[in-house]
Tab-separated table of N, CA, C and O in Angstrom:
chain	number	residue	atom	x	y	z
J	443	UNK	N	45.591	26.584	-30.172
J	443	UNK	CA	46.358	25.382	-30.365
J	443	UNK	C	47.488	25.312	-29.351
J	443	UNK	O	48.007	26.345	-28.929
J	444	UNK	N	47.852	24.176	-28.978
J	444	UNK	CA	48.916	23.873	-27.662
J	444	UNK	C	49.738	24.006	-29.023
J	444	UNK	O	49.501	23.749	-30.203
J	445	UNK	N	51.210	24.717	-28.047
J	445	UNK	CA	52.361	24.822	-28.507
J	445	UNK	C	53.693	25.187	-27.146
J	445	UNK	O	53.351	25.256	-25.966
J	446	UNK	N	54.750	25.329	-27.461
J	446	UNK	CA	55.812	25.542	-26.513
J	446	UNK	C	56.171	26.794	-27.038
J	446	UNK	O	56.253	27.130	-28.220
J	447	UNK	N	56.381	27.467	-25.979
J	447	UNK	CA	56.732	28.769	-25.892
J	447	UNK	C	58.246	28.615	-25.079
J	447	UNK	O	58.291	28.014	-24.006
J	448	UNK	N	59.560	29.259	-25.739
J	448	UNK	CA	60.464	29.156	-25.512
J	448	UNK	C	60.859	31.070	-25.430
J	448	UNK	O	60.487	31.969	-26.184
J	449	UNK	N	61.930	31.126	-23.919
J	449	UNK	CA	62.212	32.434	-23.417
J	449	UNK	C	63.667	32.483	-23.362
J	449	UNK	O	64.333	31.768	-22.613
J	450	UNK	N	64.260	33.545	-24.364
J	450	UNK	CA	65.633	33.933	-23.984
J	450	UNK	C	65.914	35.185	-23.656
J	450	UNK	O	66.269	36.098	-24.402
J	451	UNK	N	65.640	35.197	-21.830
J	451	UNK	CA	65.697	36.725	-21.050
J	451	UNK	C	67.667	37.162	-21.608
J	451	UNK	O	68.745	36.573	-21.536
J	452	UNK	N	67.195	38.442	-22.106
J	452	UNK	CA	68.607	39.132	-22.538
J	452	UNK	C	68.541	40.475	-21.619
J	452	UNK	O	67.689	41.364	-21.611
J	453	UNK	N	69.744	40.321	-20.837
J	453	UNK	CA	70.150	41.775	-19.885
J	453	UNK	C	70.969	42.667	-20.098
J	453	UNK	O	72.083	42.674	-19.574
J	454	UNK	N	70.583	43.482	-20.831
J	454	UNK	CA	71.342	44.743	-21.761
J	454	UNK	C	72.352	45.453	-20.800
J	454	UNK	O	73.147	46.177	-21.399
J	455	UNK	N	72.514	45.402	-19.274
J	455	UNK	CA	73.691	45.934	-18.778
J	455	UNK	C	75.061	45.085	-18.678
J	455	UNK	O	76.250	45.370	-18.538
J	456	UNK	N	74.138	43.638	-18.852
J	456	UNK	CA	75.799	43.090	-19.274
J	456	UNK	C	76.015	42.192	-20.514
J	456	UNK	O	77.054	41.603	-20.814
J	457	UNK	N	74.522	42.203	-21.357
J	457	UNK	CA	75.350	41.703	-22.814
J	457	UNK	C	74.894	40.098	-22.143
J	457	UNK	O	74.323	39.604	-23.115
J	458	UNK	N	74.859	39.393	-21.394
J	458	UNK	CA	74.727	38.157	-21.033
J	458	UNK	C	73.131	37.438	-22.069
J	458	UNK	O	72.246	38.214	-22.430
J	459	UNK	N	73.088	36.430	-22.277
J	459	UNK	CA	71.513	35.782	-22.115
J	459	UNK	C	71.127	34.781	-21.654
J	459	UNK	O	71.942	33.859	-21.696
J	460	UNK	N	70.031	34.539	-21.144
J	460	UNK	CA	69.572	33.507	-20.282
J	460	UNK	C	68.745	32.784	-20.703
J	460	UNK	O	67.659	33.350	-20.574
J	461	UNK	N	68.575	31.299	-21.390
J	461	UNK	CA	67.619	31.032	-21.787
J	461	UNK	C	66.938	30.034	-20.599
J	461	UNK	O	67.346	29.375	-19.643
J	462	UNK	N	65.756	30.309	-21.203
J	462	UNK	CA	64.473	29.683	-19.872
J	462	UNK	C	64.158	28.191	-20.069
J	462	UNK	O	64.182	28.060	-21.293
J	463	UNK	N	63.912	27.155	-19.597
J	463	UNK	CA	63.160	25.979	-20.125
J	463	UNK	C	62.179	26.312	-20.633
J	463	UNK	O	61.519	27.332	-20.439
J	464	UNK	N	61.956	25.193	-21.550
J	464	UNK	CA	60.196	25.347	-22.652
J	464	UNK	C	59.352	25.058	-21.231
J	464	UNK	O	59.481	24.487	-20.148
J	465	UNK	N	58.282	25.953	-22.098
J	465	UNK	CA	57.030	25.442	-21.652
J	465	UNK	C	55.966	25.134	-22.427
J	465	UNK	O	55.963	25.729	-23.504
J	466	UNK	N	54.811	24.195	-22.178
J	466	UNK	CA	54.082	23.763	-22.583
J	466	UNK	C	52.880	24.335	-22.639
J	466	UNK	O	52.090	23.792	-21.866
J	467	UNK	N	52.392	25.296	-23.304
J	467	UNK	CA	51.059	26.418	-23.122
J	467	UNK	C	49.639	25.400	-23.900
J	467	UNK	O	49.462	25.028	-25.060
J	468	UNK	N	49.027	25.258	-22.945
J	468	UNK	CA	47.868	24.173	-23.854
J	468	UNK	C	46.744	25.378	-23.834
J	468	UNK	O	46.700	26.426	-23.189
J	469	UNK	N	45.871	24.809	-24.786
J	469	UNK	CA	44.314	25.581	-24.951
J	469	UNK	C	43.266	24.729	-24.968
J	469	UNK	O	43.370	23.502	-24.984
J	470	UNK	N	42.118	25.431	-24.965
J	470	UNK	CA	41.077	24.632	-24.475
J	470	UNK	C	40.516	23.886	-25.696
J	470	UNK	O	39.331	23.556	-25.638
J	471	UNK	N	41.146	23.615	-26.673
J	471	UNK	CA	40.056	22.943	-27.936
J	471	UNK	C	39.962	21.495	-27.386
J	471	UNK	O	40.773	20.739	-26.851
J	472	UNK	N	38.805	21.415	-27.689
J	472	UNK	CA	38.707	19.318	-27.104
J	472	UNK	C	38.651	18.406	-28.411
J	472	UNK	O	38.111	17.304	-28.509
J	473	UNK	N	39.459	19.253	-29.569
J	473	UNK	CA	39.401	19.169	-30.476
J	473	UNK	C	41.246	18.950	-30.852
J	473	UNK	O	41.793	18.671	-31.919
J	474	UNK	N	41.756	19.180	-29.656
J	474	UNK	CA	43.384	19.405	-29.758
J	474	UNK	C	44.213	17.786	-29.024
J	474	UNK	O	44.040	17.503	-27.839
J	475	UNK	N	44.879	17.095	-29.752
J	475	UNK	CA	44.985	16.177	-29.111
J	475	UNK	C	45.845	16.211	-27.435
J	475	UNK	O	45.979	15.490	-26.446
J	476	UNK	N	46.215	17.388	-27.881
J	476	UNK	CA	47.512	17.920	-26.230
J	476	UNK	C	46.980	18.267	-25.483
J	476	UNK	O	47.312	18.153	-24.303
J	477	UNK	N	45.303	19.174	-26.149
J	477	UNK	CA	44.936	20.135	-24.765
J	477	UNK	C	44.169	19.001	-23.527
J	477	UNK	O	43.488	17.982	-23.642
J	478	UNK	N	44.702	19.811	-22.318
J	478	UNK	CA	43.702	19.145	-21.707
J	478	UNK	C	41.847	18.291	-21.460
J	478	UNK	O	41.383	17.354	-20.810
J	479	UNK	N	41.392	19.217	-22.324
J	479	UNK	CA	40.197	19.500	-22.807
J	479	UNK	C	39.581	18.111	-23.789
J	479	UNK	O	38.456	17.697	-24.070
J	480	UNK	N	40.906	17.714	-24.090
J	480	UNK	CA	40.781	16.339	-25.124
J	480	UNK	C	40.035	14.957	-24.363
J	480	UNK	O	40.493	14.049	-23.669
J	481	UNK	N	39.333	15.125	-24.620
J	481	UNK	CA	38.206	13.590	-24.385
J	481	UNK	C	39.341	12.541	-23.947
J	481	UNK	O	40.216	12.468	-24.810
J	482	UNK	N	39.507	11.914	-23.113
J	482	UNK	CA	40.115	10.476	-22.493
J	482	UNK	C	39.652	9.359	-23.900
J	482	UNK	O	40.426	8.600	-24.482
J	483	UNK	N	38.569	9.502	-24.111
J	483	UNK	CA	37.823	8.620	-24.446
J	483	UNK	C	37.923	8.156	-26.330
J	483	UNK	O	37.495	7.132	-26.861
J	484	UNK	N	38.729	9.481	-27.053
J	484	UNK	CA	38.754	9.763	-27.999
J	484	UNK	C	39.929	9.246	-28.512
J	484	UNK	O	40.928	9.860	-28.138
J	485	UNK	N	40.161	8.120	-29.400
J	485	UNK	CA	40.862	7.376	-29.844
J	485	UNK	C	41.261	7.255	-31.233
J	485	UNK	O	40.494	7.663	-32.105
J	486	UNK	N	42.674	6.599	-31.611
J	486	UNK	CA	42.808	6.086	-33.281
J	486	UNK	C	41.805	5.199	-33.367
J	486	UNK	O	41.224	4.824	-32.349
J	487	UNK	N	41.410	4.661	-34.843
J	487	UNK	CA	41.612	5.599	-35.538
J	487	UNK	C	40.525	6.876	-36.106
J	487	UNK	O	40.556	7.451	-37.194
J	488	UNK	N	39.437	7.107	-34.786
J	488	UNK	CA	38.550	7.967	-35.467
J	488	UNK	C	39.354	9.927	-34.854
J	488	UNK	O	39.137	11.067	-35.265
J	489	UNK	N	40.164	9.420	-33.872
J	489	UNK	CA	40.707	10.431	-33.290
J	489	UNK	C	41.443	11.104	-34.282
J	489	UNK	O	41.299	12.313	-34.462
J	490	UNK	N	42.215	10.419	-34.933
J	490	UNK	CA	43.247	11.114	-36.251
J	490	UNK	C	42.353	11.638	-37.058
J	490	UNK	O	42.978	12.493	-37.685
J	491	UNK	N	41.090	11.634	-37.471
J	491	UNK	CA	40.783	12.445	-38.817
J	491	UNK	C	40.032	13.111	-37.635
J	491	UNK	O	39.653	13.842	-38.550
J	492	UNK	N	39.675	13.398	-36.958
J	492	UNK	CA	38.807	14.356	-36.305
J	492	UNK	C	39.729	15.806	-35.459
J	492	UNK	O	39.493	17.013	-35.420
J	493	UNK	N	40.491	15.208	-35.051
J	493	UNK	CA	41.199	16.299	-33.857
J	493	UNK	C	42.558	16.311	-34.023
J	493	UNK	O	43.140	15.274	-34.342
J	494	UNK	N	43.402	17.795	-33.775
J	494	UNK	CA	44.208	17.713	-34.378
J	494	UNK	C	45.654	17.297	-33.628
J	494	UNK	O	45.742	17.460	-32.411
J	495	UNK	N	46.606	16.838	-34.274
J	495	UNK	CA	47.633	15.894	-33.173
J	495	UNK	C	49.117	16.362	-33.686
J	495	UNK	O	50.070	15.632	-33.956
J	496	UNK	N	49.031	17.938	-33.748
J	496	UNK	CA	50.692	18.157	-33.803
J	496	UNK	C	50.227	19.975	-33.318
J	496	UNK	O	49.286	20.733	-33.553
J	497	UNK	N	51.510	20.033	-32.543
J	497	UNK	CA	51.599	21.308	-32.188
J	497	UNK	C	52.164	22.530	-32.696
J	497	UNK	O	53.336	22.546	-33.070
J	498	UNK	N	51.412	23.587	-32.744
J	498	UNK	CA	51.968	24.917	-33.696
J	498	UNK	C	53.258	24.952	-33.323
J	498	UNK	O	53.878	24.293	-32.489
J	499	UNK	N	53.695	26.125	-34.321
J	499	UNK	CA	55.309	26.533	-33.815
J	499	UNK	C	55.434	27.115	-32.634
J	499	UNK	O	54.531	27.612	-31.961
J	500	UNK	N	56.347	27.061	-32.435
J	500	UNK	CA	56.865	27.604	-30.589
J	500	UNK	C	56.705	29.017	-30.351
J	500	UNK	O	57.321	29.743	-31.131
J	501	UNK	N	56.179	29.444	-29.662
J	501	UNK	CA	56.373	30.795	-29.130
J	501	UNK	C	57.482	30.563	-28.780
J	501	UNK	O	57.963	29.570	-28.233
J	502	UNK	N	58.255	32.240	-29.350
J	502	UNK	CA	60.189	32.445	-29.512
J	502	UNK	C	59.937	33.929	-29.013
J	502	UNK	O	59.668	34.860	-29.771
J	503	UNK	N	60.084	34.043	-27.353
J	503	UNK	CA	60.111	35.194	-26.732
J	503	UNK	C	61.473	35.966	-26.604
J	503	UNK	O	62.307	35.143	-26.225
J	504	UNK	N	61.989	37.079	-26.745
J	504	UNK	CA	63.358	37.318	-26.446
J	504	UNK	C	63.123	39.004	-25.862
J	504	UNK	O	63.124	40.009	-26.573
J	505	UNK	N	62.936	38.946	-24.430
J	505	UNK	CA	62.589	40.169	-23.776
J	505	UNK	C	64.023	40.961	-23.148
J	505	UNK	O	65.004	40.424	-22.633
J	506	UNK	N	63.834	42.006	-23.320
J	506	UNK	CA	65.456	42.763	-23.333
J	506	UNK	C	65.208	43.702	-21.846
J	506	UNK	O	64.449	44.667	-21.758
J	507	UNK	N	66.042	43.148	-20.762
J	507	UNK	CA	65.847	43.538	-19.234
J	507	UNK	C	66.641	44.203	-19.104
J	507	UNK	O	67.573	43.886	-19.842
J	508	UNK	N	66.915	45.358	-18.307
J	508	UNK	CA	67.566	46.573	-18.188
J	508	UNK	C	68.090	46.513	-16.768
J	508	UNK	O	67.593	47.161	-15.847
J	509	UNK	N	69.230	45.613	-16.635
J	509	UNK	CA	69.450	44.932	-15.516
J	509	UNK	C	70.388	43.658	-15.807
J	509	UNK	O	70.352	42.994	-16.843
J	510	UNK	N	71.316	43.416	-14.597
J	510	UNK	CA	72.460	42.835	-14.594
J	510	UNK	C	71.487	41.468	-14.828
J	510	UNK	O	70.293	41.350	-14.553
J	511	UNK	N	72.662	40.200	-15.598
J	511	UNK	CA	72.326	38.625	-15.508
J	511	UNK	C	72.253	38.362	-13.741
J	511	UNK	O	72.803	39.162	-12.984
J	512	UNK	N	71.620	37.333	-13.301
J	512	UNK	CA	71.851	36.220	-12.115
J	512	UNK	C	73.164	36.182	-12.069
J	512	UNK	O	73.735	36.615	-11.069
J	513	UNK	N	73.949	35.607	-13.247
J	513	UNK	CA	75.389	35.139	-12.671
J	513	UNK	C	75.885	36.402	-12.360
J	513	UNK	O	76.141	36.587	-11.170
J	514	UNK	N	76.121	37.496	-13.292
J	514	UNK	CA	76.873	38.583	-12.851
J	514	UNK	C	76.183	39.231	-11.217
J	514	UNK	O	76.856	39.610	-10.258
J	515	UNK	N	75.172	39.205	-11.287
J	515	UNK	CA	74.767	39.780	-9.855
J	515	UNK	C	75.479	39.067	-8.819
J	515	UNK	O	76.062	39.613	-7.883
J	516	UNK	N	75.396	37.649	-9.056
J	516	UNK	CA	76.186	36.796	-7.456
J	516	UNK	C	77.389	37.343	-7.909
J	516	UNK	O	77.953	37.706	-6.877
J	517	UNK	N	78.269	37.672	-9.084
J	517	UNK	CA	79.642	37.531	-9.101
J	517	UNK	C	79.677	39.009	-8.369
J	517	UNK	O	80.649	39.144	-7.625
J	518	UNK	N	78.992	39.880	-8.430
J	518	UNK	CA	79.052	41.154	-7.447
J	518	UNK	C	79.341	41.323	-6.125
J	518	UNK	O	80.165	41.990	-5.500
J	519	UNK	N	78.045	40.192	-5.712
J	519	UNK	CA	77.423	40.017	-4.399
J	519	UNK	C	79.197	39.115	-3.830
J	519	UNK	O	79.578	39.293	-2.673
J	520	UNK	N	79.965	38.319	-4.717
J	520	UNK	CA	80.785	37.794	-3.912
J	520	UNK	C	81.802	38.663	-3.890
J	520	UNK	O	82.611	38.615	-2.963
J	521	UNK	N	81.941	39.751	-5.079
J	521	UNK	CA	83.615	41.042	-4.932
J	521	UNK	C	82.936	41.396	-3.306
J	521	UNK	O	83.753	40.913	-2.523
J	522	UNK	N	82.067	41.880	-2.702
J	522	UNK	CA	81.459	42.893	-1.607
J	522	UNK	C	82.225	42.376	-0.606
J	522	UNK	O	82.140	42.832	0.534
């Protein structure tokens, strides 16, 4: 099932987090009204009882990087 997968990169050397824009992860059902895979051709109202037209919950990623944020790195790169 298409759903949005949402990323908040967290960098454990400085405590900072970064969240990512959504993205839009589709799948192949031609049975899904989002996925690509979905018939052009496939319409209300036989489209609504047949295929399905709301997207699962979001993938909620929160990966823990062992390594300075972006901002703190430039704020480095500009003390030098």
């Amino acid at each position: 099932m298409c759903c949005l997968r949402q990323v908040r990169n967290v960098y454990t050397q400085c405590g900072h987090g970064v969240t990512l824009p959504d993205e839009m992860i589709y799948c192949e059902n031609s049975k899904c009204r989002w996925s690509p895979f979905h018939s052009a051709t496939c319409r209300p109202p036989n489209c609504l009882r047949t295929c399905r037209q709301n997207k699962t919950f979001p993938q909620q990623y929160n990966p823990h990087i062992n390594a300075l944020c972006p901002a703190c790195v430039a704020q480095q790169q500009q003390q030098q």
